[in-house]
PDB file of N, CA, C and O in Angstrom:
ATOM      1  N   ILE A   1     251.998  -6.848 129.398  1.00 70.00           N
ATOM      2  CA  ILE A   1     250.924  -6.215 128.644  1.00 70.00           C
ATOM      3  C   ILE A   1     249.637  -6.426 129.437  1.00 70.00           C
ATOM      4  O   ILE A   1     249.336  -7.549 129.827  1.00 70.00           O
ATOM      5  N   ASP A   2     248.919  -5.370 129.659  1.00 75.00           N
ATOM      6  CA  ASP A   2     247.726  -5.438 130.492  1.00 75.00           C
ATOM      7  C   ASP A   2     246.584  -4.702 129.803  1.00 75.00           C
ATOM      8  O   ASP A   2     246.796  -3.697 129.142  1.00 75.00           O
ATOM      9  N   ARG A   3     245.394  -5.233 129.943  1.00 69.00           N
ATOM     10  CA  ARG A   3     244.205  -4.574 129.380  1.00 69.00           C
ATOM     11  C   ARG A   3     243.122  -4.370 130.441  1.00 69.00           C
ATOM     12  O   ARG A   3     242.111  -3.764 130.157  1.00 69.00           O
ATOM     13  N   LYS A   4     243.315  -4.886 131.624  1.00 70.00           N
ATOM     14  CA  LYS A   4     242.286  -4.825 132.654  1.00 70.00           C
ATOM     15  C   LYS A   4     241.990  -3.378 133.046  1.00 70.00           C
ATOM     16  O   LYS A   4     242.899  -2.591 133.268  1.00 70.00           O
ATOM     17  N   GLN A   5     240.731  -3.050 133.136  1.00 69.00           N
ATOM     18  CA  GLN A   5     240.245  -1.738 133.573  1.00 69.00           C
ATOM     19  C   GLN A   5     240.811  -0.605 132.736  1.00 69.00           C
ATOM     20  O   GLN A   5     241.042   0.488 133.212  1.00 69.00           O
ATOM     21  N   ARG A   6     241.085  -0.868 131.459  1.00 71.00           N
ATOM     22  CA  ARG A   6     241.659   0.156 130.592  1.00 71.00           C
ATOM     23  C   ARG A   6     240.886   0.279 129.287  1.00 71.00           C
ATOM     24  O   ARG A   6     241.449   0.601 128.265  1.00 71.00           O
ATOM     25  N   ALA A   7     239.617  -0.036 129.294  1.00 77.00           N
ATOM     26  CA  ALA A   7     238.735   0.077 128.132  1.00 77.00           C
ATOM     27  C   ALA A   7     239.273  -0.683 126.927  1.00 77.00           C
ATOM     28  O   ALA A   7     239.124  -0.265 125.799  1.00 77.00           O
ATOM     29  N   GLY A   8     239.960  -1.805 127.168  1.00 75.00           N
ATOM     30  CA  GLY A   8     240.456  -2.639 126.083  1.00 75.00           C
ATOM     31  C   GLY A   8     241.757  -2.168 125.473  1.00 75.00           C
ATOM     32  O   GLY A   8     242.304  -2.819 124.594  1.00 75.00           O
ATOM     33  N   LYS A   9     242.275  -1.043 125.923  1.00 83.00           N
ATOM     34  CA  LYS A   9     243.533  -0.528 125.384  1.00 83.00           C
ATOM     35  C   LYS A   9     244.710  -1.229 126.063  1.00 83.00           C
ATOM     36  O   LYS A   9     244.669  -1.525 127.241  1.00 83.00           O
ATOM     37  N   GLU A  10     245.772  -1.453 125.286  1.00 86.00           N
ATOM     38  CA  GLU A  10     246.944  -2.122 125.836  1.00 86.00           C
ATOM     39  C   GLU A  10     247.860  -1.128 126.528  1.00 86.00           C
ATOM     40  O   GLU A  10     248.050  -0.008 126.054  1.00 86.00           O
ATOM     41  N   VAL A  11     248.434  -1.556 127.638  1.00 89.00           N
ATOM     42  CA  VAL A  11     249.506  -0.807 128.287  1.00 89.00           C
ATOM     43  C   VAL A  11     250.607  -1.795 128.640  1.00 89.00           C
ATOM     44  O   VAL A  11     250.355  -2.968 128.892  1.00 89.00           O
ATOM     45  N   THR A  12     251.832  -1.329 128.603  1.00 89.00           N
ATOM     46  CA  THR A  12     252.965  -2.131 129.036  1.00 89.00           C
ATOM     47  C   THR A  12     253.216  -1.773 130.489  1.00 89.00           C
ATOM     48  O   THR A  12     253.399  -0.599 130.824  1.00 89.00           O
ATOM     49  N   LEU A  13     253.212  -2.768 131.350  1.00 89.00           N
ATOM     50  CA  LEU A  13     253.312  -2.574 132.793  1.00 89.00           C
ATOM     51  C   LEU A  13     254.711  -2.968 133.259  1.00 89.00           C
ATOM     52  O   LEU A  13     255.159  -4.079 132.997  1.00 89.00           O
ATOM     53  N   VAL A  14     255.401  -2.045 133.923  1.00 90.00           N
ATOM     54  CA  VAL A  14     256.711  -2.320 134.510  1.00 90.00           C
ATOM     55  C   VAL A  14     256.517  -2.309 136.014  1.00 90.00           C
ATOM     56  O   VAL A  14     256.137  -1.291 136.587  1.00 90.00           O
ATOM     57  N   GLU A  15     256.764  -3.455 136.646  1.00 91.00           N
ATOM     58  CA  GLU A  15     256.555  -3.538 138.095  1.00 91.00           C
ATOM     59  C   GLU A  15     257.744  -4.205 138.764  1.00 91.00           C
ATOM     60  O   GLU A  15     258.598  -4.779 138.100  1.00 91.00           O
ATOM     61  N   GLY A  16     257.810  -4.090 140.078  1.00 90.00           N
ATOM     62  CA  GLY A  16     258.884  -4.715 140.836  1.00 90.00           C
ATOM     63  C   GLY A  16     260.145  -3.870 140.903  1.00 90.00           C
ATOM     64  O   GLY A  16     261.218  -4.386 141.198  1.00 90.00           O
ATOM     65  N   PHE A  17     260.035  -2.569 140.657  1.00 88.00           N
ATOM     66  CA  PHE A  17     261.194  -1.684 140.698  1.00 88.00           C
ATOM     67  C   PHE A  17     261.672  -1.529 142.134  1.00 88.00           C
ATOM     68  O   PHE A  17     260.872  -1.313 143.043  1.00 88.00           O
ATOM     69  N   VAL A  18     262.982  -1.639 142.338  1.00 88.00           N
ATOM     70  CA  VAL A  18     263.567  -1.444 143.662  1.00 88.00           C
ATOM     71  C   VAL A  18     264.382  -0.163 143.618  1.00 88.00           C
ATOM     72  O   VAL A  18     265.342  -0.058 142.851  1.00 88.00           O
ATOM     73  N   GLY A  19     263.979   0.814 144.408  1.00 86.00           N
ATOM     74  CA  GLY A  19     264.673   2.099 144.432  1.00 86.00           C
ATOM     75  C   GLY A  19     263.760   3.167 145.003  1.00 86.00           C
ATOM     76  O   GLY A  19     262.663   2.886 145.483  1.00 86.00           O
ATOM     77  N   THR A  20     264.205   4.408 144.910  1.00 91.00           N
ATOM     78  CA  THR A  20     263.419   5.508 145.470  1.00 91.00           C
ATOM     79  C   THR A  20     262.295   5.912 144.518  1.00 91.00           C
ATOM     80  O   THR A  20     262.310   5.583 143.332  1.00 91.00           O
ATOM     81  N   GLU A  21     261.355   6.656 145.053  1.00 91.00           N
ATOM     82  CA  GLU A  21     260.225   7.149 144.258  1.00 91.00           C
ATOM     83  C   GLU A  21     260.709   8.067 143.142  1.00 91.00           C
ATOM     84  O   GLU A  21     260.209   8.018 142.024  1.00 91.00           O
ATOM     85  N   ASP A  22     261.717   8.888 143.438  1.00 92.00           N
ATOM     86  CA  ASP A  22     262.268   9.791 142.419  1.00 92.00           C
ATOM     87  C   ASP A  22     262.933   9.013 141.285  1.00 92.00           C
ATOM     88  O   ASP A  22     262.805   9.371 140.117  1.00 92.00           O
ATOM     89  N   ASP A  23     263.652   7.945 141.630  1.00 92.00           N
ATOM     90  CA  ASP A  23     264.286   7.101 140.600  1.00 92.00           C
ATOM     91  C   ASP A  23     263.234   6.440 139.726  1.00 92.00           C
ATOM     92  O   ASP A  23     263.408   6.321 138.515  1.00 92.00           O
ATOM     93  N   LEU A  24     262.141   6.020 140.340  1.00 92.00           N
ATOM     94  CA  LEU A  24     261.047   5.386 139.590  1.00 92.00           C
ATOM     95  C   LEU A  24     260.431   6.386 138.609  1.00 92.00           C
ATOM     96  O   LEU A  24     260.200   6.052 137.446  1.00 92.00           O
ATOM     97  N   LYS A  25     260.197   7.607 139.071  1.00 93.00           N
ATOM     98  CA  LYS A  25     259.626   8.641 138.200  1.00 93.00           C
ATOM     99  C   LYS A  25     260.583   8.979 137.058  1.00 93.00           C
ATOM    100  O   LYS A  25     260.167   9.179 135.924  1.00 93.00           O
ATOM    101  N   GLU A  26     261.873   9.036 137.362  1.00 94.00           N
ATOM    102  CA  GLU A  26     262.882   9.328 136.334  1.00 94.00           C
ATOM    103  C   GLU A  26     262.930   8.219 135.289  1.00 94.00           C
ATOM    104  O   GLU A  26     263.010   8.486 134.084  1.00 94.00           O
ATOM    105  N   LEU A  27     262.845   6.970 135.729  1.00 93.00           N
ATOM    106  CA  LEU A  27     262.827   5.837 134.801  1.00 93.00           C
ATOM    107  C   LEU A  27     261.560   5.865 133.949  1.00 93.00           C
ATOM    108  O   LEU A  27     261.605   5.600 132.749  1.00 93.00           O
ATOM    109  N   GLY A  28     260.423   6.192 134.553  1.00 93.00           N
ATOM    110  CA  GLY A  28     259.169   6.305 133.808  1.00 93.00           C
ATOM    111  C   GLY A  28     259.260   7.368 132.727  1.00 93.00           C
ATOM    112  O   GLY A  28     258.838   7.159 131.593  1.00 93.00           O
ATOM    113  N   LYS A  29     259.845   8.499 133.067  1.00 94.00           N
ATOM    114  CA  LYS A  29     260.016   9.580 132.101  1.00 94.00           C
ATOM    115  C   LYS A  29     260.931   9.142 130.956  1.00 94.00           C
ATOM    116  O   LYS A  29     260.663   9.417 129.793  1.00 94.00           O
ATOM    117  N   PHE A  30     262.019   8.457 131.295  1.00 93.00           N
ATOM    118  CA  PHE A  30     262.958   7.950 130.293  1.00 93.00           C
ATOM    119  C   PHE A  30     262.264   6.988 129.323  1.00 93.00           C
ATOM    120  O   PHE A  30     262.408   7.107 128.102  1.00 93.00           O
ATOM    121  N   LEU A  31     261.487   6.035 129.862  1.00 93.00           N
ATOM    122  CA  LEU A  31     260.815   5.041 129.018  1.00 93.00           C
ATOM    123  C   LEU A  31     259.759   5.685 128.127  1.00 93.00           C
ATOM    124  O   LEU A  31     259.637   5.343 126.950  1.00 93.00           O
ATOM    125  N   LYS A  32     258.988   6.614 128.680  1.00 94.00           N
ATOM    126  CA  LYS A  32     257.974   7.311 127.874  1.00 94.00           C
ATOM    127  C   LYS A  32     258.631   8.077 126.734  1.00 94.00           C
ATOM    128  O   LYS A  32     258.141   8.072 125.610  1.00 94.00           O
ATOM    129  N   ASN A  33     259.746   8.722 127.032  1.00 94.00           N
ATOM    130  CA  ASN A  33     260.466   9.493 126.036  1.00 94.00           C
ATOM    131  C   ASN A  33     260.997   8.583 124.921  1.00 94.00           C
ATOM    132  O   ASN A  33     260.853   8.888 123.739  1.00 94.00           O
ATOM    133  N   LYS A  34     261.622   7.476 125.285  1.00 92.00           N
ATOM    134  CA  LYS A  34     262.207   6.559 124.301  1.00 92.00           C
ATOM    135  C   LYS A  34     261.148   5.874 123.444  1.00 92.00           C
ATOM    136  O   LYS A  34     261.380   5.577 122.274  1.00 92.00           O
ATOM    137  N   CYS A  35     259.979   5.602 124.028  1.00 92.00           N
ATOM    138  CA  CYS A  35     258.902   4.944 123.273  1.00 92.00           C
ATOM    139  C   CYS A  35     258.039   5.956 122.515  1.00 92.00           C
ATOM    140  O   CYS A  35     257.281   5.581 121.633  1.00 92.00           O
ATOM    141  N   GLY A  36     258.140   7.221 122.875  1.00 93.00           N
ATOM    142  CA  GLY A  36     257.383   8.265 122.191  1.00 93.00           C
ATOM    143  C   GLY A  36     255.893   8.221 122.470  1.00 93.00           C
ATOM    144  O   GLY A  36     255.088   8.593 121.620  1.00 93.00           O
ATOM    145  N   VAL A  37     255.532   7.776 123.664  1.00 94.00           N
ATOM    146  CA  VAL A  37     254.120   7.667 124.028  1.00 94.00           C
ATOM    147  C   VAL A  37     253.912   8.213 125.432  1.00 94.00           C
ATOM    148  O   VAL A  37     254.866   8.532 126.136  1.00 94.00           O
ATOM    149  N   GLY A  38     252.652   8.257 125.843  1.00 93.00           N
ATOM    150  CA  GLY A  38     252.309   8.695 127.191  1.00 93.00           C
ATOM    151  C   GLY A  38     252.363   7.540 128.161  1.00 93.00           C
ATOM    152  O   GLY A  38     252.559   6.386 127.791  1.00 93.00           O
ATOM    153  N   GLY A  39     252.186   7.873 129.397  1.00 93.00           N
ATOM    154  CA  GLY A  39     252.179   6.852 130.432  1.00 93.00           C
ATOM    155  C   GLY A  39     252.100   7.521 131.786  1.00 93.00           C
ATOM    156  O   GLY A  39     251.974   8.744 131.893  1.00 93.00           O
ATOM    157  N   THR A  40     252.203   6.714 132.819  1.00 93.00           N
ATOM    158  CA  THR A  40     252.122   7.247 134.175  1.00 93.00           C
ATOM    159  C   THR A  40     252.937   6.376 135.124  1.00 93.00           C
ATOM    160  O   THR A  40     253.248   5.221 134.819  1.00 93.00           O
ATOM    161  N   VAL A  41     253.259   6.952 136.268  1.00 93.00           N
ATOM    162  CA  VAL A  41     253.935   6.227 137.336  1.00 93.00           C
ATOM    163  C   VAL A  41     253.038   6.316 138.556  1.00 93.00           C
ATOM    164  O   VAL A  41     252.753   7.412 139.038  1.00 93.00           O
ATOM    165  N   LYS A  42     252.533   5.153 139.020  1.00 89.00           N
ATOM    166  CA  LYS A  42     251.717   5.156 140.227  1.00 89.00           C
ATOM    167  C   LYS A  42     251.729   3.775 140.863  1.00 89.00           C
ATOM    168  O   LYS A  42     251.953   2.771 140.185  1.00 89.00           O
ATOM    169  N   ASP A  43     251.510   3.734 142.156  1.00 87.00           N
ATOM    170  CA  ASP A  43     251.473   2.483 142.924  1.00 87.00           C
ATOM    171  C   ASP A  43     252.717   1.633 142.687  1.00 87.00           C
ATOM    172  O   ASP A  43     252.646   0.411 142.556  1.00 87.00           O
ATOM    173  N   ASN A  44     253.885   2.284 142.606  1.00 90.00           N
ATOM    174  CA  ASN A  44     255.161   1.594 142.408  1.00 90.00           C
ATOM    175  C   ASN A  44     255.220   0.829 141.083  1.00 90.00           C
ATOM    176  O   ASN A  44     255.911  -0.173 140.971  1.00 90.00           O
ATOM    177  N   GLU A  45     254.471   1.286 140.088  1.00 91.00           N
ATOM    178  CA  GLU A  45     254.452   0.676 138.765  1.00 91.00           C
ATOM    179  C   GLU A  45     254.582   1.773 137.708  1.00 91.00           C
ATOM    180  O   GLU A  45     254.199   2.909 137.941  1.00 91.00           O
ATOM    181  N   ILE A  46     255.115   1.388 136.554  1.00 92.00           N
ATOM    182  CA  ILE A  46     255.183   2.297 135.415  1.00 92.00           C
ATOM    183  C   ILE A  46     254.250   1.743 134.348  1.00 92.00           C
ATOM    184  O   ILE A  46     254.353   0.575 133.974  1.00 92.00           O
ATOM    185  N   LEU A  47     253.316   2.560 133.891  1.00 92.00           N
ATOM    186  CA  LEU A  47     252.388   2.172 132.824  1.00 92.00           C
ATOM    187  C   LEU A  47     252.749   2.961 131.578  1.00 92.00           C
ATOM    188  O   LEU A  47     252.743   4.181 131.586  1.00 92.00           O
ATOM    189  N   ILE A  48     253.073   2.248 130.502  1.00 92.00           N
ATOM    190  CA  ILE A  48     253.395   2.869 129.220  1.00 92.00           C
ATOM    191  C   ILE A  48     252.285   2.508 128.248  1.00 92.00           C
ATOM    192  O   ILE A  48     251.959   1.329 128.087  1.00 92.00           O
ATOM    193  N   GLN A  49     251.696   3.500 127.592  1.00 92.00           N
ATOM    194  CA  GLN A  49     250.581   3.252 126.680  1.00 92.00           C
ATOM    195  C   GLN A  49     251.071   2.504 125.451  1.00 92.00           C
ATOM    196  O   GLN A  49     252.026   2.931 124.803  1.00 92.00           O
ATOM    197  N   GLY A  50     250.416   1.384 125.157  1.00 91.00           N
ATOM    198  CA  GLY A  50     250.757   0.602 123.969  1.00 91.00           C
ATOM    199  C   GLY A  50     251.560  -0.634 124.310  1.00 91.00           C
ATOM    200  O   GLY A  50     251.945  -0.869 125.453  1.00 91.00           O
ATOM    201  N   ASN A  51     251.820  -1.438 123.290  1.00 90.00           N
ATOM    202  CA  ASN A  51     252.547  -2.694 123.458  1.00 90.00           C
ATOM    203  C   ASN A  51     254.017  -2.465 123.103  1.00 90.00           C
ATOM    204  O   ASN A  51     254.405  -2.506 121.948  1.00 90.00           O
ATOM    205  N   PHE A  52     254.830  -2.228 124.125  1.00 91.00           N
ATOM    206  CA  PHE A  52     256.257  -1.971 123.942  1.00 91.00           C
ATOM    207  C   PHE A  52     257.098  -2.938 124.754  1.00 91.00           C
ATOM    208  O   PHE A  52     258.192  -2.599 125.208  1.00 91.00           O
ATOM    209  N   LYS A  53     256.587  -4.157 124.954  1.00 90.00           N
ATOM    210  CA  LYS A  53     257.252  -5.118 125.824  1.00 90.00           C
ATOM    211  C   LYS A  53     258.703  -5.375 125.414  1.00 90.00           C
ATOM    212  O   LYS A  53     259.611  -5.295 126.241  1.00 90.00           O
ATOM    213  N   VAL A  54     258.925  -5.646 124.146  1.00 91.00           N
ATOM    214  CA  VAL A  54     260.272  -5.974 123.669  1.00 91.00           C
ATOM    215  C   VAL A  54     261.185  -4.753 123.751  1.00 91.00           C
ATOM    216  O   VAL A  54     262.317  -4.846 124.222  1.00 91.00           O
ATOM    217  N   LYS A  55     260.694  -3.603 123.322  1.00 93.00           N
ATOM    218  CA  LYS A  55     261.500  -2.380 123.329  1.00 93.00           C
ATOM    219  C   LYS A  55     261.897  -1.991 124.752  1.00 93.00           C
ATOM    220  O   LYS A  55     263.056  -1.643 125.007  1.00 93.00           O
ATOM    221  N   ILE A  56     260.951  -2.067 125.679  1.00 92.00           N
ATOM    222  CA  ILE A  56     261.241  -1.709 127.072  1.00 92.00           C
ATOM    223  C   ILE A  56     262.215  -2.706 127.684  1.00 92.00           C
ATOM    224  O   ILE A  56     263.131  -2.328 128.412  1.00 92.00           O
ATOM    225  N   PHE A  57     262.056  -3.995 127.365  1.00 92.00           N
ATOM    226  CA  PHE A  57     262.982  -5.013 127.853  1.00 92.00           C
ATOM    227  C   PHE A  57     264.408  -4.689 127.400  1.00 92.00           C
ATOM    228  O   PHE A  57     265.345  -4.718 128.192  1.00 92.00           O
ATOM    229  N   GLU A  58     264.559  -4.344 126.113  1.00 93.00           N
ATOM    230  CA  GLU A  58     265.882  -4.022 125.573  1.00 93.00           C
ATOM    231  C   GLU A  58     266.444  -2.744 126.196  1.00 93.00           C
ATOM    232  O   GLU A  58     267.632  -2.679 126.523  1.00 93.00           O
ATOM    233  N   LEU A  59     265.608  -1.720 126.360  1.00 92.00           N
ATOM    234  CA  LEU A  59     266.053  -0.459 126.963  1.00 92.00           C
ATOM    235  C   LEU A  59     266.523  -0.669 128.400  1.00 92.00           C
ATOM    236  O   LEU A  59     267.574  -0.160 128.798  1.00 92.00           O
ATOM    237  N   LEU A  60     265.750  -1.400 129.178  1.00 92.00           N
ATOM    238  CA  LEU A  60     266.102  -1.628 130.578  1.00 92.00           C
ATOM    239  C   LEU A  60     267.374  -2.471 130.696  1.00 92.00           C
ATOM    240  O   LEU A  60     268.222  -2.216 131.552  1.00 92.00           O
ATOM    241  N   THR A  61     267.521  -3.471 129.821  1.00 92.00           N
ATOM    242  CA  THR A  61     268.714  -4.309 129.837  1.00 92.00           C
ATOM    243  C   THR A  61     269.943  -3.468 129.488  1.00 92.00           C
ATOM    244  O   THR A  61     270.988  -3.584 130.130  1.00 92.00           O
ATOM    245  N   LYS A  62     269.805  -2.603 128.486  1.00 93.00           N
ATOM    246  CA  LYS A  62     270.915  -1.746 128.060  1.00 93.00           C
ATOM    247  C   LYS A  62     271.312  -0.765 129.165  1.00 93.00           C
ATOM    248  O   LYS A  62     272.480  -0.429 129.302  1.00 93.00           O
ATOM    249  N   GLU A  63     270.339  -0.327 129.963  1.00 89.00           N
ATOM    250  CA  GLU A  63     270.606   0.615 131.054  1.00 89.00           C
ATOM    251  C   GLU A  63     271.178  -0.080 132.298  1.00 89.00           C
ATOM    252  O   GLU A  63     271.466   0.564 133.280  1.00 89.00           O
ATOM    253  N   GLY A  64     271.269  -1.415 132.252  1.00 89.00           N
ATOM    254  CA  GLY A  64     271.888  -2.143 133.372  1.00 89.00           C
ATOM    255  C   GLY A  64     270.927  -2.685 134.396  1.00 89.00           C
ATOM    256  O   GLY A  64     271.341  -3.139 135.456  1.00 89.00           O
ATOM    257  N   TYR A  65     269.634  -2.667 134.107  1.00 88.00           N
ATOM    258  CA  TYR A  65     268.652  -3.212 135.048  1.00 88.00           C
ATOM    259  C   TYR A  65     268.527  -4.717 134.861  1.00 88.00           C
ATOM    260  O   TYR A  65     268.670  -5.235 133.756  1.00 88.00           O
ATOM    261  N   SER A  66     268.240  -5.410 135.940  1.00 89.00           N
ATOM    262  CA  SER A  66     267.948  -6.844 135.884  1.00 89.00           C
ATOM    263  C   SER A  66     266.469  -6.989 135.551  1.00 89.00           C
ATOM    264  O   SER A  66     265.616  -6.527 136.304  1.00 89.00           O
ATOM    265  N   VAL A  67     266.161  -7.622 134.404  1.00 88.00           N
ATOM    266  CA  VAL A  67     264.800  -7.625 133.885  1.00 88.00           C
ATOM    267  C   VAL A  67     264.327  -9.043 133.648  1.00 88.00           C
ATOM    268  O   VAL A  67     265.064  -9.895 133.142  1.00 88.00           O
ATOM    269  N   LYS A  68     263.072  -9.307 134.018  1.00 86.00           N
ATOM    270  CA  LYS A  68     262.411 -10.581 133.713  1.00 86.00           C
ATOM    271  C   LYS A  68     261.098 -10.261 133.050  1.00 86.00           C
ATOM    272  O   LYS A  68     260.371  -9.382 133.472  1.00 86.00           O
ATOM    273  N   GLN A  69     260.770 -11.012 131.977  1.00 84.00           N
ATOM    274  CA  GLN A  69     259.481 -10.831 131.336  1.00 84.00           C
ATOM    275  C   GLN A  69     258.466 -11.732 132.013  1.00 84.00           C
ATOM    276  O   GLN A  69     258.760 -12.861 132.373  1.00 84.00           O
ATOM    277  N   LYS A  70     257.268 -11.203 132.163  1.00 80.00           N
ATOM    278  CA  LYS A  70     256.194 -11.925 132.827  1.00 80.00           C
ATOM    279  C   LYS A  70     255.129 -12.245 131.795  1.00 80.00           C
ATOM    280  O   LYS A  70     254.830 -11.420 130.937  1.00 80.00           O
ATOM    281  N   GLY A  71     254.580 -13.420 131.839  1.00 72.00           N
ATOM    282  CA  GLY A  71     253.538 -13.811 130.891  1.00 72.00           C
ATOM    283  C   GLY A  71     254.115 -14.277 129.574  1.00 72.00           C
ATOM    284  O   GLY A  71     255.309 -14.510 129.432  1.00 72.00           O
ATOM    285  N   GLY A  72     253.247 -14.438 128.553  1.00 60.00           N
ATOM    286  CA  GLY A  72     253.657 -14.974 127.260  1.00 60.00           C
ATOM    287  C   GLY A  72     254.374 -13.982 126.485  1.00 60.00           C
ATOM    288  O   GLY A  72     255.195 -13.882 125.760  1.00 60.00           O
TER     289      GLY A  72
END
């Protein structure tokens, strides 16, 4: 969860993805769709608007990704 340089709004940040740029964009689209919110893919990171840390963790785990939560 990040608020820096975002006017105090929360975003869920997914970083450390290993794969192609197209795979990253496809994963970003999948996560935005499942969470029902907007977001973006840039600088090898996926930004999802809002606090969806638990939901994204569960989605990525279910899809077979190796996931670690960062921070509290």
